[in-house]
GROMACS .gro file of C-alpha atoms in nm:
model
  342
    1UNK     CA    1  -0.384  -6.317  -3.396
    2UNK     CA    2  -0.004  -6.328  -3.476
    3UNK     CA    3   0.240  -6.174  -3.256
    4UNK     CA    4   0.589  -6.127  -3.424
    5UNK     CA    5   0.890  -5.989  -3.273
    6UNK     CA    6   1.064  -6.166  -3.027
    7UNK     CA    7   0.918  -5.958  -2.721
    8UNK     CA    8   0.836  -6.119  -2.326
    9UNK     CA    9   0.379  -6.132  -2.225
   10UNK     CA   10   0.296  -6.127  -1.946
   11UNK     CA   11  -0.048  -6.374  -1.877
   12UNK     CA   12  -0.296  -6.265  -1.616
   13UNK     CA   13  -0.674  -6.432  -1.589
   14UNK     CA   14  -0.954  -6.359  -1.278
   15UNK     CA   15  -0.916  -6.709  -1.073
   16UNK     CA   16  -1.297  -6.753  -1.114
   17UNK     CA   17  -1.357  -7.148  -1.156
   18UNK     CA   18  -1.062  -7.263  -1.513
   19UNK     CA   19  -1.238  -7.055  -1.753
   20UNK     CA   20  -1.010  -6.763  -1.754
   21UNK     CA   21  -0.738  -6.980  -1.700
   22UNK     CA   22  -0.787  -7.218  -2.015
   23UNK     CA   23  -0.969  -7.013  -2.229
   24UNK     CA   24  -0.661  -6.828  -2.285
   25UNK     CA   25  -0.478  -7.152  -2.403
   26UNK     CA   26  -0.409  -7.050  -2.710
   27UNK     CA   27  -0.319  -6.771  -2.734
   28UNK     CA   28  -0.021  -6.833  -2.513
   29UNK     CA   29  -0.013  -7.129  -2.759
   30UNK     CA   30   0.078  -6.929  -3.036
   31UNK     CA   31   0.318  -6.653  -2.822
   32UNK     CA   32   0.536  -6.997  -2.762
   33UNK     CA   33   0.497  -7.098  -3.142
   34UNK     CA   34   0.575  -6.740  -3.223
   35UNK     CA   35   0.912  -6.744  -2.979
   36UNK     CA   36   0.736  -6.487  -2.803
   37UNK     CA   37   0.857  -6.534  -2.415
   38UNK     CA   38   0.555  -6.579  -2.113
   39UNK     CA   39   0.563  -6.494  -1.796
   40UNK     CA   40   0.289  -6.651  -1.624
   41UNK     CA   41   0.085  -6.494  -1.370
   42UNK     CA   42  -0.256  -6.544  -1.157
   43UNK     CA   43  -0.351  -6.650  -0.788
   44UNK     CA   44  -0.538  -7.034  -0.666
   45UNK     CA   45  -0.656  -7.277  -0.946
   46UNK     CA   46  -0.618  -7.063  -1.239
   47UNK     CA   47  -0.201  -7.036  -1.241
   48UNK     CA   48  -0.174  -7.391  -1.090
   49UNK     CA   49  -0.379  -7.519  -1.395
   50UNK     CA   50  -0.187  -7.336  -1.648
   51UNK     CA   51   0.099  -7.433  -1.453
   52UNK     CA   52   0.049  -7.752  -1.526
   53UNK     CA   53  -0.005  -7.679  -1.899
   54UNK     CA   54   0.266  -7.477  -1.972
   55UNK     CA   55   0.558  -7.617  -1.730
   56UNK     CA   56   0.858  -7.460  -1.895
   57UNK     CA   57   0.727  -7.095  -1.791
   58UNK     CA   58   0.856  -6.861  -1.552
   59UNK     CA   59   0.541  -6.795  -1.314
   60UNK     CA   60   0.457  -6.531  -1.094
   61UNK     CA   61   0.124  -6.516  -0.782
   62UNK     CA   62  -0.071  -6.228  -0.763
   63UNK     CA   63  -0.239  -6.237  -0.502
   64UNK     CA   64  -0.662  -6.267  -0.642
   65UNK     CA   65  -1.008  -6.112  -0.512
   66UNK     CA   66  -1.218  -6.391  -0.291
   67UNK     CA   67  -1.558  -6.389  -0.383
   68UNK     CA   68  -1.894  -6.591  -0.222
   69UNK     CA   69  -2.218  -6.525  -0.369
   70UNK     CA   70  -2.486  -6.625  -0.214
   71UNK     CA   71  -2.688  -6.791  -0.416
   72UNK     CA   72  -2.952  -6.493  -0.272
   73UNK     CA   73  -2.991  -6.108  -0.301
   74UNK     CA   74  -2.811  -6.033  -0.660
   75UNK     CA   75  -2.832  -5.685  -0.561
   76UNK     CA   76  -2.681  -5.741  -0.210
   77UNK     CA   77  -2.373  -5.937  -0.357
   78UNK     CA   78  -2.320  -5.674  -0.607
   79UNK     CA   79  -2.308  -5.411  -0.294
   80UNK     CA   80  -2.068  -5.582  -0.081
   81UNK     CA   81  -1.854  -5.706  -0.353
   82UNK     CA   82  -1.796  -5.309  -0.428
   83UNK     CA   83  -1.509  -5.201  -0.167
   84UNK     CA   84  -1.332  -5.520  -0.240
   85UNK     CA   85  -1.297  -5.517  -0.626
   86UNK     CA   86  -1.178  -5.135  -0.586
   87UNK     CA   87  -0.945  -5.278  -0.340
   88UNK     CA   88  -0.809  -5.499  -0.585
   89UNK     CA   89  -0.805  -5.276  -0.831
   90UNK     CA   90  -0.546  -5.089  -0.698
   91UNK     CA   91  -0.362  -5.382  -0.458
   92UNK     CA   92  -0.367  -5.427  -0.848
   93UNK     CA   93  -0.169  -5.173  -1.061
   94UNK     CA   94   0.029  -5.160  -0.807
   95UNK     CA   95   0.152  -5.465  -0.760
   96UNK     CA   96   0.219  -5.527  -1.140
   97UNK     CA   97   0.434  -5.211  -1.114
   98UNK     CA   98   0.707  -5.468  -0.950
   99UNK     CA   99   0.688  -5.705  -1.161
  100UNK     CA  100   0.752  -5.424  -1.423
  101UNK     CA  101   1.121  -5.424  -1.215
  102UNK     CA  102   1.181  -5.694  -1.211
  103UNK     CA  103   1.111  -5.837  -1.583
  104UNK     CA  104   1.144  -5.703  -1.884
  105UNK     CA  105   0.826  -5.687  -1.951
  106UNK     CA  106   0.728  -5.562  -2.274
  107UNK     CA  107   0.266  -5.695  -2.309
  108UNK     CA  108   0.071  -5.780  -2.102
  109UNK     CA  109  -0.209  -5.929  -2.137
  110UNK     CA  110  -0.472  -5.979  -1.856
  111UNK     CA  111  -0.861  -6.128  -1.872
  112UNK     CA  112  -1.040  -6.000  -1.626
  113UNK     CA  113  -0.783  -5.886  -1.323
  114UNK     CA  114  -0.903  -5.468  -1.418
  115UNK     CA  115  -0.589  -5.346  -1.293
  116UNK     CA  116  -0.326  -5.414  -1.475
  117UNK     CA  117  -0.211  -5.204  -1.712
  118UNK     CA  118   0.087  -4.964  -1.706
  119UNK     CA  119   0.133  -4.671  -1.953
  120UNK     CA  120   0.469  -4.793  -1.992
  121UNK     CA  121   0.385  -5.083  -2.204
  122UNK     CA  122   0.122  -5.215  -2.413
  123UNK     CA  123  -0.143  -5.369  -2.270
  124UNK     CA  124  -0.365  -5.601  -2.311
  125UNK     CA  125  -0.729  -5.681  -2.169
  126UNK     CA  126  -0.935  -6.043  -2.207
  127UNK     CA  127  -1.398  -5.962  -2.137
  128UNK     CA  128  -1.669  -6.087  -2.264
  129UNK     CA  129  -1.828  -5.896  -2.031
  130UNK     CA  130  -1.903  -5.539  -2.117
  131UNK     CA  131  -2.216  -5.544  -1.935
  132UNK     CA  132  -2.322  -5.708  -1.572
  133UNK     CA  133  -2.690  -5.821  -1.691
  134UNK     CA  134  -2.931  -5.768  -1.353
  135UNK     CA  135  -3.250  -5.853  -1.184
  136UNK     CA  136  -3.570  -5.624  -1.421
  137UNK     CA  137  -3.648  -5.415  -1.103
  138UNK     CA  138  -3.271  -5.286  -1.172
  139UNK     CA  139  -3.220  -5.262  -1.531
  140UNK     CA  140  -3.136  -4.920  -1.511
  141UNK     CA  141  -2.806  -4.965  -1.334
  142UNK     CA  142  -2.699  -5.173  -1.645
  143UNK     CA  143  -2.590  -4.891  -1.841
  144UNK     CA  144  -2.396  -4.697  -1.557
  145UNK     CA  145  -2.174  -4.984  -1.499
  146UNK     CA  146  -2.156  -4.973  -1.864
  147UNK     CA  147  -1.972  -4.675  -1.898
  148UNK     CA  148  -1.797  -4.786  -1.569
  149UNK     CA  149  -1.685  -5.086  -1.747
  150UNK     CA  150  -1.597  -4.855  -2.080
  151UNK     CA  151  -1.405  -4.561  -1.802
  152UNK     CA  152  -1.163  -4.828  -1.673
  153UNK     CA  153  -1.117  -5.040  -2.020
  154UNK     CA  154  -1.049  -4.787  -2.170
  155UNK     CA  155  -0.716  -4.713  -2.000
  156UNK     CA  156  -0.578  -5.036  -2.153
  157UNK     CA  157  -0.425  -5.047  -2.516
  158UNK     CA  158  -0.630  -5.363  -2.662
  159UNK     CA  159  -0.981  -5.533  -2.476
  160UNK     CA  160  -1.022  -5.796  -2.714
  161UNK     CA  161  -1.367  -5.974  -2.688
  162UNK     CA  162  -1.385  -6.377  -2.770
  163UNK     CA  163  -1.650  -6.367  -2.908
  164UNK     CA  164  -1.812  -6.351  -3.243
  165UNK     CA  165  -1.866  -6.013  -3.416
  166UNK     CA  166  -2.204  -6.094  -3.592
  167UNK     CA  167  -2.389  -6.005  -3.331
  168UNK     CA  168  -2.635  -6.381  -3.464
  169UNK     CA  169  -2.446  -6.609  -3.375
  170UNK     CA  170  -2.284  -6.471  -3.076
  171UNK     CA  171  -2.220  -6.723  -2.775
  172UNK     CA  172  -2.269  -6.357  -2.506
  173UNK     CA  173  -2.528  -6.195  -2.652
  174UNK     CA  174  -2.595  -5.848  -2.460
  175UNK     CA  175  -2.306  -5.835  -2.236
  176UNK     CA  176  -2.080  -5.742  -2.561
  177UNK     CA  177  -2.350  -5.687  -2.833
  178UNK     CA  178  -2.552  -5.407  -2.607
  179UNK     CA  179  -2.384  -5.132  -2.633
  180UNK     CA  180  -2.120  -4.935  -2.827
  181UNK     CA  181  -1.786  -5.102  -2.739
  182UNK     CA  182  -1.507  -4.866  -2.618
  183UNK     CA  183  -1.239  -4.777  -2.893
  184UNK     CA  184  -1.001  -4.981  -2.803
  185UNK     CA  185  -1.198  -5.289  -2.866
  186UNK     CA  186  -1.270  -5.578  -3.121
  187UNK     CA  187  -1.427  -5.880  -3.166
  188UNK     CA  188  -1.143  -6.172  -3.181
  189UNK     CA  189  -1.367  -6.527  -3.204
  190UNK     CA  190  -1.434  -6.765  -2.942
  191UNK     CA  191  -1.094  -6.908  -2.721
  192UNK     CA  192  -1.071  -7.239  -2.659
  193UNK     CA  193  -0.850  -7.505  -2.535
  194UNK     CA  194  -0.951  -7.761  -2.784
  195UNK     CA  195  -0.958  -7.491  -3.126
  196UNK     CA  196  -0.475  -7.651  -3.169
  197UNK     CA  197  -0.647  -7.998  -3.061
  198UNK     CA  198  -0.654  -8.247  -3.330
  199UNK     CA  199  -0.936  -8.522  -3.318
  200UNK     CA  200  -0.747  -8.835  -3.093
  201UNK     CA  201  -0.785  -9.221  -3.140
  202UNK     CA  202  -1.023  -9.302  -2.957
  203UNK     CA  203  -0.964  -9.457  -2.585
  204UNK     CA  204  -1.041  -9.719  -2.394
  205UNK     CA  205  -1.364  -9.550  -2.186
  206UNK     CA  206  -1.658  -9.416  -2.363
  207UNK     CA  207  -1.929  -9.250  -2.097
  208UNK     CA  208  -2.281  -9.225  -2.110
  209UNK     CA  209  -2.219  -8.882  -1.864
  210UNK     CA  210  -1.990  -8.626  -1.941
  211UNK     CA  211  -2.017  -8.343  -1.628
  212UNK     CA  212  -1.845  -8.016  -1.589
  213UNK     CA  213  -1.717  -7.939  -1.317
  214UNK     CA  214  -1.610  -7.515  -1.284
  215UNK     CA  215  -1.674  -7.245  -1.043
  216UNK     CA  216  -1.569  -7.104  -0.764
  217UNK     CA  217  -1.584  -7.160  -0.417
  218UNK     CA  218  -1.811  -7.306  -0.256
  219UNK     CA  219  -2.035  -7.294  -0.505
  220UNK     CA  220  -1.813  -7.539  -0.681
  221UNK     CA  221  -1.804  -7.832  -0.404
  222UNK     CA  222  -2.164  -7.819  -0.417
  223UNK     CA  223  -2.231  -7.856  -0.720
  224UNK     CA  224  -2.004  -8.138  -0.714
  225UNK     CA  225  -2.255  -8.284  -0.443
  226UNK     CA  226  -2.576  -8.231  -0.643
  227UNK     CA  227  -2.455  -8.436  -0.919
  228UNK     CA  228  -2.222  -8.722  -0.783
  229UNK     CA  229  -2.575  -8.792  -0.496
  230UNK     CA  230  -2.776  -8.760  -0.846
  231UNK     CA  231  -2.599  -9.011  -1.060
  232UNK     CA  232  -2.453  -9.275  -0.818
  233UNK     CA  233  -2.851  -9.387  -0.815
  234UNK     CA  234  -2.863  -9.466  -1.142
  235UNK     CA  235  -2.747  -9.711  -1.446
  236UNK     CA  236  -2.532  -9.435  -1.638
  237UNK     CA  237  -2.116  -9.463  -1.739
  238UNK     CA  238  -2.067  -9.198  -1.582
  239UNK     CA  239  -1.767  -8.884  -1.596
  240UNK     CA  240  -1.687  -8.584  -1.385
  241UNK     CA  241  -1.463  -8.380  -1.400
  242UNK     CA  242  -1.405  -8.225  -1.110
  243UNK     CA  243  -1.210  -7.877  -1.148
  244UNK     CA  244  -0.955  -7.930  -0.919
  245UNK     CA  245  -0.570  -7.848  -1.129
  246UNK     CA  246  -0.330  -7.959  -0.828
  247UNK     CA  247  -0.472  -8.276  -0.743
  248UNK     CA  248  -0.430  -8.647  -0.896
  249UNK     CA  249  -0.761  -8.850  -0.756
  250UNK     CA  250  -0.870  -9.043  -0.957
  251UNK     CA  251  -1.238  -9.174  -0.782
  252UNK     CA  252  -1.445  -9.474  -0.898
  253UNK     CA  253  -1.801  -9.478  -0.711
  254UNK     CA  254  -2.018  -9.717  -0.853
  255UNK     CA  255  -2.062  -9.587  -1.183
  256UNK     CA  256  -1.926  -9.280  -1.132
  257UNK     CA  257  -1.554  -9.202  -1.218
  258UNK     CA  258  -1.485  -8.804  -1.042
  259UNK     CA  259  -1.105  -8.759  -1.180
  260UNK     CA  260  -0.960  -8.380  -0.991
  261UNK     CA  261  -0.856  -8.297  -1.364
  262UNK     CA  262  -0.766  -8.491  -1.688
  263UNK     CA  263  -0.551  -8.328  -2.032
  264UNK     CA  264  -0.663  -8.126  -2.233
  265UNK     CA  265  -0.681  -8.386  -2.535
  266UNK     CA  266  -0.838  -8.645  -2.294
  267UNK     CA  267  -1.159  -8.330  -2.121
  268UNK     CA  268  -1.216  -8.270  -2.565
  269UNK     CA  269  -1.246  -8.646  -2.639
  270UNK     CA  270  -1.479  -8.721  -2.355
  271UNK     CA  271  -1.725  -8.449  -2.375
  272UNK     CA  272  -1.700  -8.477  -2.828
  273UNK     CA  273  -1.823  -8.874  -2.762
  274UNK     CA  274  -2.076  -8.832  -2.409
  275UNK     CA  275  -2.433  -8.908  -2.488
  276UNK     CA  276  -2.464  -8.614  -2.262
  277UNK     CA  277  -2.327  -8.330  -2.156
  278UNK     CA  278  -2.386  -8.148  -1.816
  279UNK     CA  279  -2.220  -7.845  -1.696
  280UNK     CA  280  -2.308  -7.511  -1.637
  281UNK     CA  281  -2.327  -7.195  -1.817
  282UNK     CA  282  -2.024  -7.020  -1.816
  283UNK     CA  283  -1.871  -6.827  -2.131
  284UNK     CA  284  -1.532  -7.007  -2.121
  285UNK     CA  285  -1.723  -7.340  -2.115
  286UNK     CA  286  -2.007  -7.252  -2.382
  287UNK     CA  287  -1.664  -7.200  -2.586
  288UNK     CA  288  -1.503  -7.499  -2.532
  289UNK     CA  289  -1.867  -7.655  -2.667
  290UNK     CA  290  -1.917  -7.412  -2.934
  291UNK     CA  291  -1.496  -7.560  -3.020
  292UNK     CA  292  -1.651  -7.943  -3.078
  293UNK     CA  293  -1.998  -7.824  -3.211
  294UNK     CA  294  -2.163  -7.942  -2.920
  295UNK     CA  295  -2.489  -7.902  -2.639
  296UNK     CA  296  -2.614  -8.029  -2.330
  297UNK     CA  297  -2.762  -7.933  -1.992
  298UNK     CA  298  -2.665  -7.656  -1.887
  299UNK     CA  299  -2.728  -7.535  -1.506
  300UNK     CA  300  -2.652  -7.215  -1.401
  301UNK     CA  301  -2.462  -7.106  -1.063
  302UNK     CA  302  -2.754  -6.955  -0.861
  303UNK     CA  303  -2.662  -6.580  -0.787
  304UNK     CA  304  -2.466  -6.530  -1.118
  305UNK     CA  305  -2.654  -6.305  -1.307
  306UNK     CA  306  -2.476  -6.384  -1.574
  307UNK     CA  307  -2.462  -6.782  -1.675
  308UNK     CA  308  -2.887  -6.692  -1.555
  309UNK     CA  309  -2.836  -6.507  -1.853
  310UNK     CA  310  -2.649  -6.710  -2.179
  311UNK     CA  311  -2.809  -7.051  -1.976
  312UNK     CA  312  -3.145  -6.862  -2.130
  313UNK     CA  313  -3.042  -6.725  -2.408
  314UNK     CA  314  -2.851  -7.033  -2.521
  315UNK     CA  315  -3.195  -7.217  -2.500
  316UNK     CA  316  -3.217  -7.054  -2.882
  317UNK     CA  317  -2.863  -7.331  -2.947
  318UNK     CA  318  -3.091  -7.616  -2.812
  319UNK     CA  319  -2.939  -7.720  -2.482
  320UNK     CA  320  -3.119  -7.852  -2.220
  321UNK     CA  321  -3.174  -7.588  -1.937
  322UNK     CA  322  -3.291  -7.673  -1.520
  323UNK     CA  323  -3.226  -7.393  -1.239
  324UNK     CA  324  -3.030  -7.578  -0.971
  325UNK     CA  325  -3.280  -7.644  -0.773
  326UNK     CA  326  -3.532  -7.911  -0.937
  327UNK     CA  327  -3.280  -8.110  -1.116
  328UNK     CA  328  -3.336  -8.438  -1.059
  329UNK     CA  329  -3.309  -8.842  -1.180
  330UNK     CA  330  -3.636  -8.834  -1.326
  331UNK     CA  331  -3.543  -8.519  -1.564
  332UNK     CA  332  -3.225  -8.669  -1.701
  333UNK     CA  333  -3.409  -9.003  -1.768
  334UNK     CA  334  -3.655  -8.800  -1.934
  335UNK     CA  335  -3.281  -8.652  -2.164
  336UNK     CA  336  -3.130  -8.978  -2.151
  337UNK     CA  337  -3.430  -9.136  -2.324
  338UNK     CA  338  -3.519  -8.828  -2.590
  339UNK     CA  339  -3.095  -8.865  -2.704
  340UNK     CA  340  -3.109  -9.279  -2.710
  341UNK     CA  341  -3.402  -9.254  -2.915
  342UNK     CA  342  -3.307  -8.963  -3.166
   0.00000   0.00000   0.00000
């Protein structure tokens, strides 16, 4: 993925939790290593995260879509957001023109922001999701949505798919492999913020359980509350990484240490050494775990069909899967017992 000739890159991820921001860290690292100028662009936690990782880079705020999913009614969720997404694509496309006038941009790299393409510059789109998983009664619409996504992606010069080309070892499964790819698409391999981090020297503290809290609000906060309430009644030494990059709080309550965020090198260490990892089944999290060759307990976000599909798909890879409403201390105790005996 070496970039030749010094250029100015505008890099903009979707503000949907931290996953889209964290997975483009290795791309930005490579661009900077190759002596390119990088302008960070985005909104909310995603932009905050990148600014913390790359304080030397200029940044621009580009307002993103704020979506709140109900745990029930997947189709209703989709129907509600279609008009919002349509407006957002139009807004992004015209807002980009203003950024092009302000900065001498040569290349735009957009992670799942569909409106950030322009005929005058080289435009790259990053996605692992070339189709949207729908409940069984609505499966027929999956191909139509795929065709719509494909038509938008064709407006870009390139589409980078962060996954293995070999479907047998794919992390995204049908999301990237079910239908014929756009002609401008190519697999670039999984992207993880841990990929360029060497094994660290041991830290002072190891944890029995490390939990990664992620996703958009309000599901992020609700997930944090559920996990905290369960594990504070246990004896497991627990680290909860809250996924809030603009807050440096560290809270200690009974057996639980809560941190808003940590440097990637420390997150990698704690995940590598935990007995049990608890997390959502978001794609960027799965790429991070693949990078360090770890499994974990996946709890998909209710109402997010992509995460529900990915959790079920990765059962074959020896991940443990449980629905959010079924998670309890007895289940975790049984898991830990099996881990300790293995």
